[in-house]
C-alpha positions as a LaTeX table, in Angstrom:
\begin{tabular}{lrrr}
\hline
Residue & $x$ (\AA) & $y$ (\AA) & $z$ (\AA) \\
\hline
Ser1 & $-4.25$ & $-44.55$ & 13.88 \\
Val2 & $-6.06$ & $-42.75$ & 16.68 \\
Ser3 & $-9.22$ & $-40.74$ & 16.13 \\
Leu4 & $-9.09$ & $-37.37$ & 17.87 \\
Asn5 & $-11.96$ & $-35.01$ & 18.28 \\
Asn6 & $-10.03$ & $-31.89$ & 17.27 \\
Met7 & $-11.86$ & $-29.57$ & 14.92 \\
Ile8 & $-9.89$ & $-27.27$ & 12.65 \\
Tyr9 & $-12.10$ & $-24.56$ & 11.25 \\
Ile10 & $-12.17$ & $-21.18$ & 9.57 \\
Gly11 & $-13.44$ & $-18.49$ & 11.89 \\
Val12 & $-15.35$ & $-15.76$ & 10.07 \\
Asn13 & $-15.79$ & $-12.23$ & 11.34 \\
Ser14 & $-19.38$ & $-11.52$ & 10.28 \\
Asn15 & $-19.02$ & $-8.03$ & 11.75 \\
Lys16 & $-16.74$ & $-7.04$ & 8.86 \\
Arg17 & $-18.39$ & $-5.28$ & 5.91 \\
Leu18 & $-17.44$ & $-7.85$ & 3.26 \\
Leu19 & $-18.52$ & $-10.77$ & 5.46 \\
Ser20 & $-21.70$ & $-9.31$ & 6.96 \\
Ser21 & $-23.75$ & $-10.87$ & 4.16 \\
Ser22 & $-24.64$ & $-14.54$ & 4.50 \\
Ser23 & $-24.25$ & $-14.76$ & 0.72 \\
Ala24 & $-20.58$ & $-13.78$ & 0.98 \\
Arg25 & $-19.99$ & $-16.35$ & 3.72 \\
Arg26 & $-21.81$ & $-19.02$ & 1.70 \\
Ala27 & $-19.72$ & $-18.17$ & $-1.38$ \\
Ile28 & $-16.57$ & $-18.75$ & 0.66 \\
Ser29 & $-17.94$ & $-22.05$ & 1.94 \\
Phe30 & $-18.85$ & $-23.23$ & $-1.56$ \\
Ala31 & $-15.37$ & $-22.31$ & $-2.83$ \\
Leu32 & $-13.58$ & $-24.49$ & $-0.27$ \\
Asn33 & $-13.08$ & $-28.12$ & $-1.19$ \\
Arg34 & $-12.47$ & $-29.44$ & 2.31 \\
Ser35 & $-11.12$ & $-32.78$ & 1.04 \\
Val36 & $-8.45$ & $-31.03$ & $-1.05$ \\
Ile37 & $-7.49$ & $-28.77$ & 1.87 \\
Leu38 & $-7.24$ & $-31.84$ & 4.13 \\
Ser39 & $-5.06$ & $-33.60$ & 1.57 \\
Lys40 & $-2.73$ & $-30.63$ & 1.08 \\
Ser41 & $-2.30$ & $-29.87$ & 4.78 \\
Tyr42 & $-2.72$ & $-33.10$ & 6.73 \\
Ser43 & $-2.04$ & $-35.75$ & 4.04 \\
Asn44 & $-5.63$ & $-37.00$ & 4.45 \\
Arg45 & $-5.12$ & $-37.72$ & 8.16 \\
Gly46 & $-8.56$ & $-36.55$ & 9.22 \\
Thr47 & $-12.11$ & $-36.31$ & 8.00 \\
Ala48 & $-13.42$ & $-33.33$ & 6.05 \\
Thr49 & $-16.78$ & $-31.92$ & 7.11 \\
Tyr50 & $-19.01$ & $-28.92$ & 6.51 \\
Leu51 & $-20.47$ & $-29.03$ & 10.02 \\
Pro52 & $-18.96$ & $-28.30$ & 13.44 \\
Ile53 & $-19.57$ & $-31.94$ & 14.36 \\
Asn54 & $-17.34$ & $-34.95$ & 13.82 \\
Pro55 & $-18.88$ & $-36.70$ & 10.78 \\
Leu56 & $-18.28$ & $-40.04$ & 12.49 \\
Tyr57 & $-20.67$ & $-38.97$ & 15.28 \\
Asp58 & $-24.24$ & $-40.19$ & 14.78 \\
Thr59 & $-26.50$ & $-37.20$ & 15.40 \\
Gly60 & $-29.65$ & $-39.15$ & 14.62 \\
Thr61 & $-30.64$ & $-36.48$ & 12.11 \\
Asn62 & $-30.42$ & $-36.29$ & 8.36 \\
Val63 & $-28.71$ & $-32.96$ & 7.86 \\
Lys64 & $-28.29$ & $-31.71$ & 4.30 \\
Val65 & $-24.96$ & $-29.96$ & 3.91 \\
Pro66 & $-23.77$ & $-27.78$ & 1.05 \\
Ser67 & $-21.23$ & $-29.22$ & $-1.33$ \\
Tyr68 & $-18.17$ & $-27.76$ & $-2.98$ \\
Ser69 & $-19.15$ & $-25.72$ & $-6.04$ \\
Thr70 & $-17.09$ & $-22.92$ & $-7.56$ \\
Lys71 & $-20.03$ & $-22.25$ & $-9.89$ \\
Lys72 & $-22.33$ & $-21.51$ & $-6.91$ \\
Ala73 & $-19.60$ & $-19.45$ & $-5.22$ \\
Ile74 & $-19.12$ & $-17.28$ & $-8.32$ \\
Ser75 & $-22.88$ & $-16.88$ & $-8.77$ \\
Leu76 & $-23.26$ & $-15.63$ & $-5.18$ \\
Leu77 & $-20.34$ & $-13.21$ & $-5.58$ \\
Glu78 & $-21.85$ & $-11.85$ & $-8.80$ \\
Lys79 & $-25.23$ & $-11.38$ & $-7.08$ \\
Leu80 & $-23.38$ & $-9.31$ & $-4.46$ \\
Gly81 & $-22.17$ & $-7.05$ & $-7.28$ \\
Tyr82 & $-18.67$ & $-8.52$ & $-7.73$ \\
Lys83 & $-19.15$ & $-9.16$ & $-11.45$ \\
Ser84 & $-15.86$ & $-7.84$ & $-12.83$ \\
Thr85 & $-12.32$ & $-9.03$ & $-12.24$ \\
Asn86 & $-9.10$ & $-7.06$ & $-12.34$ \\
Ser87 & $-5.94$ & $-8.10$ & $-14.24$ \\
Ser88 & $-5.05$ & $-10.46$ & $-11.35$ \\
Gly89 & $-8.41$ & $-12.22$ & $-11.55$ \\
Ile90 & $-9.70$ & $-10.68$ & $-8.31$ \\
Arg91 & $-13.38$ & $-9.75$ & $-8.23$ \\
Thr92 & $-14.18$ & $-6.06$ & $-8.03$ \\
Lys93 & $-17.17$ & $-3.88$ & $-7.25$ \\
Asn94 & $-16.96$ & $-0.12$ & $-7.79$ \\
Arg95 & $-13.20$ & $-0.57$ & $-8.35$ \\
Lys96 & $-12.76$ & $-2.15$ & $-4.89$ \\
Thr97 & $-11.40$ & $-5.67$ & $-4.71$ \\
Phe98 & $-12.87$ & $-8.53$ & $-2.70$ \\
Thr99 & $-9.86$ & $-8.91$ & $-0.41$ \\
Leu100 & $-9.79$ & $-10.72$ & 2.93 \\
Lys101 & $-7.17$ & $-11.02$ & 5.67 \\
Leu102 & $-6.67$ & $-14.60$ & 6.89 \\
Leu103 & $-5.10$ & $-14.72$ & 10.36 \\
Ile104 & $-2.97$ & $-17.68$ & 11.40 \\
Asn105 & $-0.66$ & $-18.61$ & 14.24 \\
Ser106 & 2.69 & $-18.89$ & 12.45 \\
Asp107 & 4.00 & $-21.22$ & 15.20 \\
Asn108 & 2.06 & $-24.03$ & 13.52 \\
Asn109 & 3.27 & $-25.39$ & 10.15 \\
Tyr110 & $-0.04$ & $-27.17$ & 9.52 \\
Lys111 & $-1.91$ & $-23.86$ & 9.80 \\
Glu112 & 0.49 & $-22.42$ & 7.20 \\
Leu113 & $-0.39$ & $-25.27$ & 4.85 \\
Ile114 & $-4.13$ & $-24.81$ & 5.46 \\
Ala115 & $-3.86$ & $-21.05$ & 4.88 \\
Ser116 & $-2.03$ & $-21.63$ & 1.60 \\
Ala117 & $-4.69$ & $-24.11$ & 0.43 \\
Val118 & $-7.53$ & $-21.75$ & 1.45 \\
Lys119 & $-5.85$ & $-18.83$ & $-0.32$ \\
Ser120 & $-5.49$ & $-20.90$ & $-3.49$ \\
Ala121 & $-9.12$ & $-22.13$ & $-3.35$ \\
Leu122 & $-10.57$ & $-18.65$ & $-2.84$ \\
Gln123 & $-8.38$ & $-17.18$ & $-5.57$ \\
Thr124 & $-10.03$ & $-19.57$ & $-8.07$ \\
Val125 & $-13.35$ & $-17.74$ & $-7.53$ \\
Gly126 & $-11.75$ & $-14.28$ & $-7.50$ \\
Ile127 & $-11.31$ & $-13.65$ & $-3.77$ \\
Glu128 & $-7.92$ & $-12.26$ & $-2.80$ \\
Val129 & $-6.55$ & $-13.56$ & 0.50 \\
Lys130 & $-3.72$ & $-11.90$ & 2.39 \\
Ile131 & $-2.26$ & $-14.19$ & 5.06 \\
Val132 & $-1.53$ & $-12.41$ & 8.34 \\
Arg133 & 0.90 & $-14.32$ & 10.53 \\
Ala134 & 0.69 & $-13.80$ & 14.29 \\
Lys135 & 4.12 & $-14.52$ & 15.79 \\
Ser136 & 2.79 & $-16.31$ & 18.89 \\
Met137 & $-0.35$ & $-17.93$ & 20.23 \\
Ser138 & $-0.94$ & $-14.97$ & 22.57 \\
Ala139 & $-0.67$ & $-12.50$ & 19.66 \\
Phe140 & $-3.02$ & $-14.70$ & 17.62 \\
Thr141 & $-5.59$ & $-14.86$ & 20.45 \\
Ser142 & $-5.28$ & $-11.12$ & 21.07 \\
Lys143 & $-6.08$ & $-10.34$ & 17.42 \\
Ile144 & $-9.13$ & $-12.60$ & 17.55 \\
Lys145 & $-10.39$ & $-11.07$ & 20.81 \\
Ser146 & $-10.05$ & $-7.57$ & 19.35 \\
Gly147 & $-11.82$ & $-8.54$ & 16.11 \\
Asp148 & $-8.71$ & $-7.76$ & 14.05 \\
Phe149 & $-9.35$ & $-10.40$ & 11.39 \\
Asp150 & $-11.62$ & $-11.26$ & 8.49 \\
Leu151 & $-10.97$ & $-15.00$ & 8.65 \\
Tyr152 & $-8.78$ & $-17.10$ & 10.91 \\
Ile153 & $-7.65$ & $-20.71$ & 11.07 \\
Gly154 & $-8.71$ & $-22.05$ & 14.46 \\
Glu155 & $-8.60$ & $-25.35$ & 16.26 \\
Thr156 & $-10.51$ & $-26.65$ & 19.25 \\
Arg157 & $-11.07$ & $-29.98$ & 20.90 \\
Leu158 & $-14.71$ & $-31.01$ & 20.90 \\
Thr159 & $-16.18$ & $-32.93$ & 23.79 \\
Asn160 & $-17.49$ & $-36.45$ & 23.16 \\
Asn161 & $-21.08$ & $-35.16$ & 23.08 \\
Met162 & $-20.18$ & $-32.66$ & 20.30 \\
Asp163 & $-21.04$ & $-29.66$ & 22.51 \\
Ile164 & $-20.29$ & $-26.53$ & 20.44 \\
Ser165 & $-21.75$ & $-24.03$ & 22.92 \\
Asp166 & $-18.39$ & $-22.25$ & 23.26 \\
Phe167 & $-18.99$ & $-20.90$ & 19.75 \\
Phe168 & $-22.06$ & $-19.05$ & 21.07 \\
Ser169 & $-21.09$ & $-18.27$ & 24.66 \\
Gly170 & $-18.99$ & $-15.14$ & 24.38 \\
Ser171 & $-15.70$ & $-17.08$ & 24.56 \\
Val172 & $-12.86$ & $-16.38$ & 22.12 \\
Leu173 & $-14.36$ & $-19.06$ & 19.84 \\
Ser174 & $-17.49$ & $-16.93$ & 19.38 \\
Lys175 & $-15.68$ & $-13.83$ & 18.09 \\
Gly176 & $-17.15$ & $-12.77$ & 14.77 \\
Ile177 & $-20.34$ & $-14.81$ & 15.20 \\
Ser178 & $-23.41$ & $-12.66$ & 15.48 \\
Gly179 & $-25.68$ & $-13.69$ & 18.36 \\
Lys180 & $-28.59$ & $-12.82$ & 16.07 \\
Ser181 & $-27.49$ & $-15.08$ & 13.20 \\
Lys182 & $-29.56$ & $-17.95$ & 11.86 \\
Leu183 & $-26.85$ & $-20.33$ & 13.04 \\
Ser184 & $-26.98$ & $-19.01$ & 16.58 \\
Ser185 & $-30.79$ & $-19.16$ & 16.60 \\
Ala186 & $-30.79$ & $-22.70$ & 15.23 \\
Tyr187 & $-28.33$ & $-23.84$ & 17.89 \\
Lys188 & $-30.42$ & $-22.28$ & 20.67 \\
Lys189 & $-33.52$ & $-23.99$ & 19.27 \\
Tyr190 & $-31.67$ & $-27.29$ & 19.11 \\
Leu191 & $-30.64$ & $-26.99$ & 22.76 \\
Lys192 & $-34.25$ & $-26.46$ & 23.79 \\
Thr193 & $-35.40$ & $-29.60$ & 21.98 \\
Ser194 & $-32.61$ & $-31.92$ & 23.11 \\
\hline
\end{tabular}
């Protein structure tokens, strides 16, 4: 087998009301068992990670990453006020459901499998996911550029030095990432020290 440096990720639009809270984004992260998603979509041909860095790459740092925990995901959702569930098991607050649109490029069967696994994982903690299928790569990219998504399944090839600056540079990869976020600040700080 050949190791590629392609990263498949879930893009999050932190400018959307439901996703503007870091607690909501963390709840989603806790709810996703990356190993299960990898197994269901790529038959374990890859390496699951919580970071935008190939886990086989030695960063020289000891980074603590969050682990999969539906209990923590549910706790965060309840702290956000989504304590009740409707008859479908979807969390509600003031009779409004926690519903997200997940954008995918329907030209790619693997992205369909990932979207299905993500939808299933988030449903277990009471988050409804509606899969939105863009009919072409240009339609997919256009929706991302316009911010017409809550979540999207993306893929990019990382350079050998794990440079992720495109996620913070104003490129299409940075759509939905707030330039004032802790993540953006931490990356800028990292660049100054390296």
